[in-house]
PDB file of C-alpha atoms and ligand atoms in Angstrom:
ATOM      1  CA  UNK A  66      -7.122  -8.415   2.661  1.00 96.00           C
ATOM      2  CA  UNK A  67      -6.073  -4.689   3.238  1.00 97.00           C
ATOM      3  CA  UNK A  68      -7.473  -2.204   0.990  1.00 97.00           C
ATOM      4  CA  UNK A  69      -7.424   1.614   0.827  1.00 96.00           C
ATOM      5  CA  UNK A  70      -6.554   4.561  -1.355  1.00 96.00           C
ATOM      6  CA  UNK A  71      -2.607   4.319  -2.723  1.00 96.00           C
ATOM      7  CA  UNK A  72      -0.163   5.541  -0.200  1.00 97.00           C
ATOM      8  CA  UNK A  73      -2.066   4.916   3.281  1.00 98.00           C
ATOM      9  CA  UNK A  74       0.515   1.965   4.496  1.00 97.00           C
ATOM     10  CA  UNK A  75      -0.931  -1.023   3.447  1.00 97.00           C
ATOM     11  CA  UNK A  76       2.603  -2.822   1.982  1.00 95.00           C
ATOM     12  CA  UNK A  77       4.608  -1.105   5.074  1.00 95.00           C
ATOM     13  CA  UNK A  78       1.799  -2.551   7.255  1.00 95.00           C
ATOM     14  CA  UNK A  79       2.608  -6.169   5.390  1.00 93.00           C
ATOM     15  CA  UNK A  80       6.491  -5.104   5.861  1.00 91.00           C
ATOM     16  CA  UNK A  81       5.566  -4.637   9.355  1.00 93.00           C
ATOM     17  CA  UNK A  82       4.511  -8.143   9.811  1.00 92.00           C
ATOM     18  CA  UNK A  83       7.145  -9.506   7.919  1.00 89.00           C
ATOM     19  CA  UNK A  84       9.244  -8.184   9.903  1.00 89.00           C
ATOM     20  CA  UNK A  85       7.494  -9.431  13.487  1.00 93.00           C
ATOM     21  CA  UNK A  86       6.138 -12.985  12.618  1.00 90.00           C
ATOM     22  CA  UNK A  87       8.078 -15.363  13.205  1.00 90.00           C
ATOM     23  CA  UNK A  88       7.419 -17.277   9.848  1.00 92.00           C
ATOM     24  CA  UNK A  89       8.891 -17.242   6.290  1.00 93.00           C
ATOM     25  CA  UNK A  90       7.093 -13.996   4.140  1.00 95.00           C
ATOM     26  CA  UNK A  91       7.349 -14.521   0.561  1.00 95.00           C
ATOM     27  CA  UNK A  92       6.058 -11.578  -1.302  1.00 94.00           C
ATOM     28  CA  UNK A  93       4.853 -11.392  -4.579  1.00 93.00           C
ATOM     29  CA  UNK A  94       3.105  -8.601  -6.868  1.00 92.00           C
ATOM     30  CA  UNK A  95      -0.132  -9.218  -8.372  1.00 91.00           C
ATOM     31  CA  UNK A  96       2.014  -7.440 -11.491  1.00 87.00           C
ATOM     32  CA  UNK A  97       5.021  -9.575 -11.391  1.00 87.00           C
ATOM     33  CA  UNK A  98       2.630 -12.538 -11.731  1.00 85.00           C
ATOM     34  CA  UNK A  99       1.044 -11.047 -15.127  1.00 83.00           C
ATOM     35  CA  UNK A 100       3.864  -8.833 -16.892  1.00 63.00           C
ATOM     36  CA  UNK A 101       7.309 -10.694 -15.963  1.00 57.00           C
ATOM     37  CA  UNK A 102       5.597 -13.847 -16.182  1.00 57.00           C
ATOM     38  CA  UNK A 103       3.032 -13.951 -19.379  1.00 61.00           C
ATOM     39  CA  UNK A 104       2.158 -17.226 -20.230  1.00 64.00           C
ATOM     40  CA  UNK A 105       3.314 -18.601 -17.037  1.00 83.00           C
ATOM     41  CA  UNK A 106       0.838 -16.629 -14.792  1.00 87.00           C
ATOM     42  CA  UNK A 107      -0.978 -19.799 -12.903  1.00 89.00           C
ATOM     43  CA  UNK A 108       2.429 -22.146 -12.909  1.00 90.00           C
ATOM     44  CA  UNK A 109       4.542 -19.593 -10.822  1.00 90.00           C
ATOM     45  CA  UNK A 110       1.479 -19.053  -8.414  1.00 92.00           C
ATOM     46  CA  UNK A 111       1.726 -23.063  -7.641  1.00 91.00           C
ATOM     47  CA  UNK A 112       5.445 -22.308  -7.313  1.00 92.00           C
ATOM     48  CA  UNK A 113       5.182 -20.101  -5.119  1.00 93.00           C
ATOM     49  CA  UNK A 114       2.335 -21.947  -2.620  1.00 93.00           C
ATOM     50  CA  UNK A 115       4.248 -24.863  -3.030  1.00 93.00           C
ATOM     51  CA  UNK A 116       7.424 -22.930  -1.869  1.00 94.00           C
ATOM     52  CA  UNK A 117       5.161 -21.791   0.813  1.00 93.00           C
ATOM     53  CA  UNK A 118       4.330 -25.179   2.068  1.00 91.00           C
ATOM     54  CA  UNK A 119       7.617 -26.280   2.091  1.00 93.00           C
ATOM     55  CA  UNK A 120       8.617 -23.284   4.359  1.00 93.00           C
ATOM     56  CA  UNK A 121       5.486 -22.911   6.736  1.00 91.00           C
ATOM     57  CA  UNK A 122       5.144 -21.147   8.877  1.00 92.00           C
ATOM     58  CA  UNK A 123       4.428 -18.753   6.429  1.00 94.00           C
ATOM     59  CA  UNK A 124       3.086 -16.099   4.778  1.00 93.00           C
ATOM     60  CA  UNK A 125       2.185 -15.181   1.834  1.00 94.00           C
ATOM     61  CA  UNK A 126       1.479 -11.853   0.848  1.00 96.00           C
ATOM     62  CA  UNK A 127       0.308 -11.016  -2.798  1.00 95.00           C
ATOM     63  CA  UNK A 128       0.418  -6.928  -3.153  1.00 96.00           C
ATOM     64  CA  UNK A 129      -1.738  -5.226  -5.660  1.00 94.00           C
ATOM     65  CA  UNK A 130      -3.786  -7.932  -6.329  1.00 94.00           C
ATOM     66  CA  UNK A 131      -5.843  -6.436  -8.488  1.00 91.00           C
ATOM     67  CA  UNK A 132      -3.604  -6.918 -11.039  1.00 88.00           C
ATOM     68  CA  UNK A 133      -5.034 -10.573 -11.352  1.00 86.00           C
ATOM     69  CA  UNK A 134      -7.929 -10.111  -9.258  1.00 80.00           C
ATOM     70  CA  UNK A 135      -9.905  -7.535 -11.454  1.00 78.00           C
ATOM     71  CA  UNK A 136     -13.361  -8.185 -12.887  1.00 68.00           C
ATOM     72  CA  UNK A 137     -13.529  -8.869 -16.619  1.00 58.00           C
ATOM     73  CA  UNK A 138     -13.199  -5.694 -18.208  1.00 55.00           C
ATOM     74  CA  UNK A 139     -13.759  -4.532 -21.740  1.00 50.00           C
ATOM     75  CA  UNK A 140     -10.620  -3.380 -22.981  1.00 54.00           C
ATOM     76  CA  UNK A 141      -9.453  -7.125 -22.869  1.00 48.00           C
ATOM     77  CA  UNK A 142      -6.312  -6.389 -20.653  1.00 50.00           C
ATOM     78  CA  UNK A 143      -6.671  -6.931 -17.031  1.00 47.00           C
ATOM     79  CA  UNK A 144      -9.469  -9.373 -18.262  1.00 53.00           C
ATOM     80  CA  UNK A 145      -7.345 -11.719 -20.542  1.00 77.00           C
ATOM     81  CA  UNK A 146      -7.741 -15.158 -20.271  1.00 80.00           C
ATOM     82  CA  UNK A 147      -4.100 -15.774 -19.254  1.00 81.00           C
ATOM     83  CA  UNK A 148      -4.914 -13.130 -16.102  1.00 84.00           C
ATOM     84  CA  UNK A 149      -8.163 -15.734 -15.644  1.00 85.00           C
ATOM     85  CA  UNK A 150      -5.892 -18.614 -15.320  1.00 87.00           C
ATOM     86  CA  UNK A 151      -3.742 -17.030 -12.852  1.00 89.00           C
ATOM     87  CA  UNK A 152      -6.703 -15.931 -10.696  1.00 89.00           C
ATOM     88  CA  UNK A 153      -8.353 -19.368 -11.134  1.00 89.00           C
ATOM     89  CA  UNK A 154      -5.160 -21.103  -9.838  1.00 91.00           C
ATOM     90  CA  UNK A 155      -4.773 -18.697  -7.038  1.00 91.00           C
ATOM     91  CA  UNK A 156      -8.329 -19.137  -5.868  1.00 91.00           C
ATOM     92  CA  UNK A 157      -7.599 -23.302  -6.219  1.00 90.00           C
ATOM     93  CA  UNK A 158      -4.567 -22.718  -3.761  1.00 90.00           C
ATOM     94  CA  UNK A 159      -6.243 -20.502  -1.241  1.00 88.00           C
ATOM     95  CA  UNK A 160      -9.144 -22.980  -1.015  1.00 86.00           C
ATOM     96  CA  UNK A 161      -6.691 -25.775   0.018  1.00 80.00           C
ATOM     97  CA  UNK A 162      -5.583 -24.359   3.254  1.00 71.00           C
ATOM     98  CA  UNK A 163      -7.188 -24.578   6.726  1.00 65.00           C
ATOM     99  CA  UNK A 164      -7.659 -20.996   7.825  1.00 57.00           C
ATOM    100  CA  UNK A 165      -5.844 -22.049  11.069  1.00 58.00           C
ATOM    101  CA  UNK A 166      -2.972 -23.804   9.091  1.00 70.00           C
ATOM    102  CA  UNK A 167       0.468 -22.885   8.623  1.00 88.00           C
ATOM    103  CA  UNK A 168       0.344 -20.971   5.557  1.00 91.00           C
ATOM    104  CA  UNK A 169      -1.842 -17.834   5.620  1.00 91.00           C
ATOM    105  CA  UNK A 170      -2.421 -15.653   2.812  1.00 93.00           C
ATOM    106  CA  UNK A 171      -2.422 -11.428   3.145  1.00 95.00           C
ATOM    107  CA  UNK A 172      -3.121  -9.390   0.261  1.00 96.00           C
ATOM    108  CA  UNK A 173      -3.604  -5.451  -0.269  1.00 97.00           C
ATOM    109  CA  UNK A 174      -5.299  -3.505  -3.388  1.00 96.00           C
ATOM    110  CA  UNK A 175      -6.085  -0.281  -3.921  1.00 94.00           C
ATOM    111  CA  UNK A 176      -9.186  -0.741  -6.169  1.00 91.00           C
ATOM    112  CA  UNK A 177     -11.458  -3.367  -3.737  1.00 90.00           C
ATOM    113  CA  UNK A 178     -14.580  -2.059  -5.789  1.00 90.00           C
ATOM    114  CA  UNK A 179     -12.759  -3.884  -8.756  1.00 88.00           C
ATOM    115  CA  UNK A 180     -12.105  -6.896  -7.420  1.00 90.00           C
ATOM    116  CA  UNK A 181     -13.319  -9.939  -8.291  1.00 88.00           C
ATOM    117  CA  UNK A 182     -16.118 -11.189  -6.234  1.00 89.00           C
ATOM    118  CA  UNK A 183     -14.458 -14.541  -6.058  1.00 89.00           C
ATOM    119  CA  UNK A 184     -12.075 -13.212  -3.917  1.00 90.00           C
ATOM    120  CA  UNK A 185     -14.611 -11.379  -1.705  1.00 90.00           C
ATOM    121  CA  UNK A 186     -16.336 -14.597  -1.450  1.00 88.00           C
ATOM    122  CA  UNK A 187     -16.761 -16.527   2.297  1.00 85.00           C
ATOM    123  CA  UNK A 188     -13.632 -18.527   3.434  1.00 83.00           C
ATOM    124  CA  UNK A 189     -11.594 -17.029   0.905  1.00 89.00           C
ATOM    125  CA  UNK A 190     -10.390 -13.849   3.210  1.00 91.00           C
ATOM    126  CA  UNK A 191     -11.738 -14.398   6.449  1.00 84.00           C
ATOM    127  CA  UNK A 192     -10.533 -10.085   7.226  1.00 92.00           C
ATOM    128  CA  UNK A 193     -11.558  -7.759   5.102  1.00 94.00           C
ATOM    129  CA  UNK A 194      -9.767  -4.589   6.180  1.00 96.00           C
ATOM    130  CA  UNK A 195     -10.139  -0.924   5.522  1.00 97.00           C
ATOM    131  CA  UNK A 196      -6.930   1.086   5.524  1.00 97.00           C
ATOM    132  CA  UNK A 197      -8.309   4.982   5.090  1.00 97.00           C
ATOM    133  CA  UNK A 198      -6.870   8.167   4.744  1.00 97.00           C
ATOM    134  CA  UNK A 199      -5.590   9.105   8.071  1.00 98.00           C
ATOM    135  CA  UNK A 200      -7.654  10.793  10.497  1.00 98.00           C
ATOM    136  CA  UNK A 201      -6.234  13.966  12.251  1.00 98.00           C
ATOM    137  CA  UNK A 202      -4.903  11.994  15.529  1.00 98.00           C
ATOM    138  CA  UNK A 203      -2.966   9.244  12.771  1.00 98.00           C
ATOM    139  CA  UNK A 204      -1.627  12.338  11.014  1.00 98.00           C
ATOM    140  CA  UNK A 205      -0.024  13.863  13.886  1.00 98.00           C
ATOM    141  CA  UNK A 206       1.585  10.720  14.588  1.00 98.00           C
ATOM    142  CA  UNK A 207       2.989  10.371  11.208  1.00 98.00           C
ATOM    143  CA  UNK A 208       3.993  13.193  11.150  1.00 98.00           C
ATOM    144  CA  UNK A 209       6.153  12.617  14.319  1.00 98.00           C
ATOM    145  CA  UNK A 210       7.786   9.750  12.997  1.00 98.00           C
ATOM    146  CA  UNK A 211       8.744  11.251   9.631  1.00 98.00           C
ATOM    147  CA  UNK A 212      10.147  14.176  11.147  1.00 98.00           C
ATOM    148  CA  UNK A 213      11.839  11.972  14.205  1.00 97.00           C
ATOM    149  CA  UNK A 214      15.193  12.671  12.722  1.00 95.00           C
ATOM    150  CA  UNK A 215      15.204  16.625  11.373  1.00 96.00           C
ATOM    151  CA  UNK A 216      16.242  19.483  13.818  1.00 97.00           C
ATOM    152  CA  UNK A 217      12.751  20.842  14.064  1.00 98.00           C
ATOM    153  CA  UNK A 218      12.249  24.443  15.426  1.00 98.00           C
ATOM    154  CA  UNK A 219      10.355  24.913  18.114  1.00 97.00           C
ATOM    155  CA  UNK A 220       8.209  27.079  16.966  1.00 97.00           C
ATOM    156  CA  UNK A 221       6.802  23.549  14.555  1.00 98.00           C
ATOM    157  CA  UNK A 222       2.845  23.876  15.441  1.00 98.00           C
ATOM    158  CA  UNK A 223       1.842  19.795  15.203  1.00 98.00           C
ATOM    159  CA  UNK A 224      -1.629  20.709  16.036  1.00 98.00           C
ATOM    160  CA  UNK A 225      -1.562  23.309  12.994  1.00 98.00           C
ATOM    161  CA  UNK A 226       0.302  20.834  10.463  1.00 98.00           C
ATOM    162  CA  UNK A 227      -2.112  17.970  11.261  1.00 98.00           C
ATOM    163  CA  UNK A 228      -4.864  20.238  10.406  1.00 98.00           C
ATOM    164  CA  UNK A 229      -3.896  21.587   7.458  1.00 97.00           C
ATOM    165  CA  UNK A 230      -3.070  18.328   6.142  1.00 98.00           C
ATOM    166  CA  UNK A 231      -6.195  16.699   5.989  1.00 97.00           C
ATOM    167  CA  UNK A 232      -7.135  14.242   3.180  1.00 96.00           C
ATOM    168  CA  UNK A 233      -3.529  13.643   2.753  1.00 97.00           C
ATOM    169  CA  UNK A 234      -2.232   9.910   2.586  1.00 97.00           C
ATOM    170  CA  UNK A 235       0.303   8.383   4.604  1.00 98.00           C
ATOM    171  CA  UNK A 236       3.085   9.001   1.730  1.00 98.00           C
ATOM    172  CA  UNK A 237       1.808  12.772   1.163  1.00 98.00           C
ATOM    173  CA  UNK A 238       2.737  13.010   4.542  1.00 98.00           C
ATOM    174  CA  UNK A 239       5.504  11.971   4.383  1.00 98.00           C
ATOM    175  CA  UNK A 240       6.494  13.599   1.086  1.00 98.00           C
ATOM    176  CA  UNK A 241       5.546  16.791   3.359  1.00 98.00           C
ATOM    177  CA  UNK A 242       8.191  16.053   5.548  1.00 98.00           C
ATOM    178  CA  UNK A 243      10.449  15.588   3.023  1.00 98.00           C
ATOM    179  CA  UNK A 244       9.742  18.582   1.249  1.00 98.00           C
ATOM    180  CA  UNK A 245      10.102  20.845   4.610  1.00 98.00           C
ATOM    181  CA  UNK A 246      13.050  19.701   5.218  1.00 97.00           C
ATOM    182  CA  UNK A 247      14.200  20.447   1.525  1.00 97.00           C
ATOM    183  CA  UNK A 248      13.585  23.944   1.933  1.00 97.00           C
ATOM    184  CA  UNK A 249      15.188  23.998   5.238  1.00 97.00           C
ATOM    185  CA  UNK A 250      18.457  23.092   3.284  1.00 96.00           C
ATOM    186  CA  UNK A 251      18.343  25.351   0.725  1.00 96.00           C
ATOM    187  CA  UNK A 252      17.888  28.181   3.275  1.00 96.00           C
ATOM    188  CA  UNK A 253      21.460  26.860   5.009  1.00 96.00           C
ATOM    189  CA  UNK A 254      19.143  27.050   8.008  1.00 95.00           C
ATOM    190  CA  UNK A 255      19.997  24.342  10.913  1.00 94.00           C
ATOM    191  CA  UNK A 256      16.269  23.692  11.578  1.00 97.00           C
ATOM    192  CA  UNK A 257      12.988  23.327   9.833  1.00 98.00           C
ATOM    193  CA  UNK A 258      10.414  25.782  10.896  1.00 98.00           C
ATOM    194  CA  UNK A 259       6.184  25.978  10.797  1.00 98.00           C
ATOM    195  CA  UNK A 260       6.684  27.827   7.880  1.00 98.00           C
ATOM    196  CA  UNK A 261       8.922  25.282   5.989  1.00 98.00           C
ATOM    197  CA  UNK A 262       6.242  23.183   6.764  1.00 98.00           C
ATOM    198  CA  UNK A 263       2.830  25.060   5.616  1.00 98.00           C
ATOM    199  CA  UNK A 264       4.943  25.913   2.188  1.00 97.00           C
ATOM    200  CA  UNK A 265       5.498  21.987   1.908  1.00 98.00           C
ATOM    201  CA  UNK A 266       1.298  21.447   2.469  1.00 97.00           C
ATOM    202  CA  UNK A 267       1.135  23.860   0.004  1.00 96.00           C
ATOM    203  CA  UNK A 268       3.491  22.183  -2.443  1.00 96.00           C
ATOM    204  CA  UNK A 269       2.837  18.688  -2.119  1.00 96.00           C
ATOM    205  CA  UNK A 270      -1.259  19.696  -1.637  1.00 92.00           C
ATOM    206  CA  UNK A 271      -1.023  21.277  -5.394  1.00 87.00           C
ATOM    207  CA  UNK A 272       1.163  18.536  -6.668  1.00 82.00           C
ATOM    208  CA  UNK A 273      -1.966  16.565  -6.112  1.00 70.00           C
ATOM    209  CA  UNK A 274      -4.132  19.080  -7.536  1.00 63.00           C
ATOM    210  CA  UNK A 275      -2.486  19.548 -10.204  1.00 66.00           C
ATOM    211  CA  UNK A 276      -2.298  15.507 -10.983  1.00 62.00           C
ATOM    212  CA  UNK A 277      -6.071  15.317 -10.922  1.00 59.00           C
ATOM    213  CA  UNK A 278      -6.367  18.495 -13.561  1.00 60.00           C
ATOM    214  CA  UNK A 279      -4.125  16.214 -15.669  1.00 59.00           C
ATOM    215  CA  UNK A 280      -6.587  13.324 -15.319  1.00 59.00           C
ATOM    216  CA  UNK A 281      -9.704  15.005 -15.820  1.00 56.00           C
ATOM    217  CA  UNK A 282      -8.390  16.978 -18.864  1.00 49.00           C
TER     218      UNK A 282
HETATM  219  N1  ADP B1084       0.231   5.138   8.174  1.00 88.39           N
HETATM  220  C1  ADP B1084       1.479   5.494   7.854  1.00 88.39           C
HETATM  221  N2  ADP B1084       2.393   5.800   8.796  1.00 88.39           N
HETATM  222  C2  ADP B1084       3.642   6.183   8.469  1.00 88.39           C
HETATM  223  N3  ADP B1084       4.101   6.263   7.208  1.00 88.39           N
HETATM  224  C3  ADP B1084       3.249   5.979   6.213  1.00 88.39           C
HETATM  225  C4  ADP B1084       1.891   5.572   6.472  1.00 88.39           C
HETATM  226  N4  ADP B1084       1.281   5.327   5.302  1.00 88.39           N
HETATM  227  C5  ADP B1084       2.202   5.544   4.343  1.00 88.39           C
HETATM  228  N5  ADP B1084       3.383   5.945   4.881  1.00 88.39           N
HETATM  229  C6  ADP B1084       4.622   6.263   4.152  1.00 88.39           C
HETATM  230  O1  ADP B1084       4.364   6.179   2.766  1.00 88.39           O
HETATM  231  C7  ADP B1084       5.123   5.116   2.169  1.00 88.39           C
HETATM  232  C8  ADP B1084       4.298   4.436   1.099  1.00 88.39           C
HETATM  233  O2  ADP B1084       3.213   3.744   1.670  1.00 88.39           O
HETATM  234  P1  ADP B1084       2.755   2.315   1.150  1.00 88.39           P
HETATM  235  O3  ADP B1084       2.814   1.333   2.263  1.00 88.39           O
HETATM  236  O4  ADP B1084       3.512   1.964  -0.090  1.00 88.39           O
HETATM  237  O5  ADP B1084       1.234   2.612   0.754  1.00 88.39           O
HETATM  238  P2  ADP B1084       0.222   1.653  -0.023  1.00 88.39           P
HETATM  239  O6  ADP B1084       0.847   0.288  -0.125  1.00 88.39           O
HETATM  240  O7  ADP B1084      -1.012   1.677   0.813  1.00 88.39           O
HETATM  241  O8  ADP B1084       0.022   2.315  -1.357  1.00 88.39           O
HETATM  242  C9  ADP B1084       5.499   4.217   3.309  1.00 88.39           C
HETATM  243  O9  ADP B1084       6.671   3.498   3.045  1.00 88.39           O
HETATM  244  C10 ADP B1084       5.677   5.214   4.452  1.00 88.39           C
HETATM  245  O10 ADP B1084       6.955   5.822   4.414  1.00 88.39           O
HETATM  246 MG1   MG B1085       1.358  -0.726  -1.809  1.00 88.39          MG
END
């Protein structure tokens, strides 16, 4: 189970192993098993470990979990009794494999404090993995890689940008990147330069600011 704040790399990290094992990967949404599929929550979750079964090797990976795997809430959504039968059914099918068998089971949330403890339980996840905000050694190397193909100047300061972006995510990061190199183009300039890149912190930093104000209001 990988969990973390959204946008740290937990589905490219499942993508990532998809795309190494060599064993089937089915992939699934903890939403696609409760919107697309009301009323039918717990009979496409045997579906789909039967499907798994039939194909082991495999893996199963069920993103944003937390969509079925929330504590009873209040409100009565994420807490309905068809999202009960769904988690009830997935908990039945993770129970009947041998940790060491040919099916294995990965999922990722973003909420782990929500989940329910069922799921936490013994034997049900035998890793329980935190994927954090990057520190400022994992920034610099993400930042690397999502600039790998721009013309960067050389006058780029790494050691500055990783700084500056602290308490970013993965995906502000690379929305950073992205956003440099925007301004780069609208300049007609041939390469992005430190400065492109500080007024893309500063851009993407109060996008985020500015999301929260929204919240809190
Ligand atoms: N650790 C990372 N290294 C490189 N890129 C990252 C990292 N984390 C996030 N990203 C970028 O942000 C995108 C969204 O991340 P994602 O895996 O969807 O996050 P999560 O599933 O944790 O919300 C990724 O596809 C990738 O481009
Ligand atoms: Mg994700």
């Amino acid at each position: 189970l990988l969990y973390g704040p959204p946008g740290t790399g937990k589905t490219l990290l499942a993508k990532a192993v998809a795309h190494n094992a060599k064993a089937t990967f089915i992939r699934m949404s903890g939403s696609e098993l409760v919107h697309k599929y009301i009323g039918e929550g717990a009979q496409l979750v045997r579906e789909l470990f039967a499907l798994a079964r039939d194909r082991a090797p495999s893996i199963v990976f069920i993103d944003e979990i937390d969509a079925i795997g929330t504590t009873r809430t209040n409100d009565g959504t994420s807490g309905s009794a068809e999202v009960q039968r769904t988690l009830m059914q997935l908990l039945a099918e993770m129970d009947g494999f041998d940790n060491r068998g040919d099916v294995r089971i990965m999922a990722a949330t973003n909420r782990v404090d929500m989940l329910d403890a069922a799921l936490l339980r013994p034997g049900r996840f035998d890793r329980i993995i935190e994927i954090p905000v990057p520190d400022i050694v994992a920034r610099e190397e993400i930042i690397r890689i999502h600039t790998r193909k721009m013309t960067l100047s050389p006058d780029v300061n790494f050691a500055e940008i990783s700084l500056l972006t602290e308490g970013l995510t993965g995906a502000q990061i690379q929305a950073v990147c992205r956003e440099a190199g925007m301004f780069a183009v609208r300049k007609s300039a041939f390469e992005v330069t430190n400065q492109d890149m500080l007024d893309a912190i500063n851009k993407v930093a109060g996008e985020e600011h500015d999301t929260e104000e929204r919240m809190f209001r």
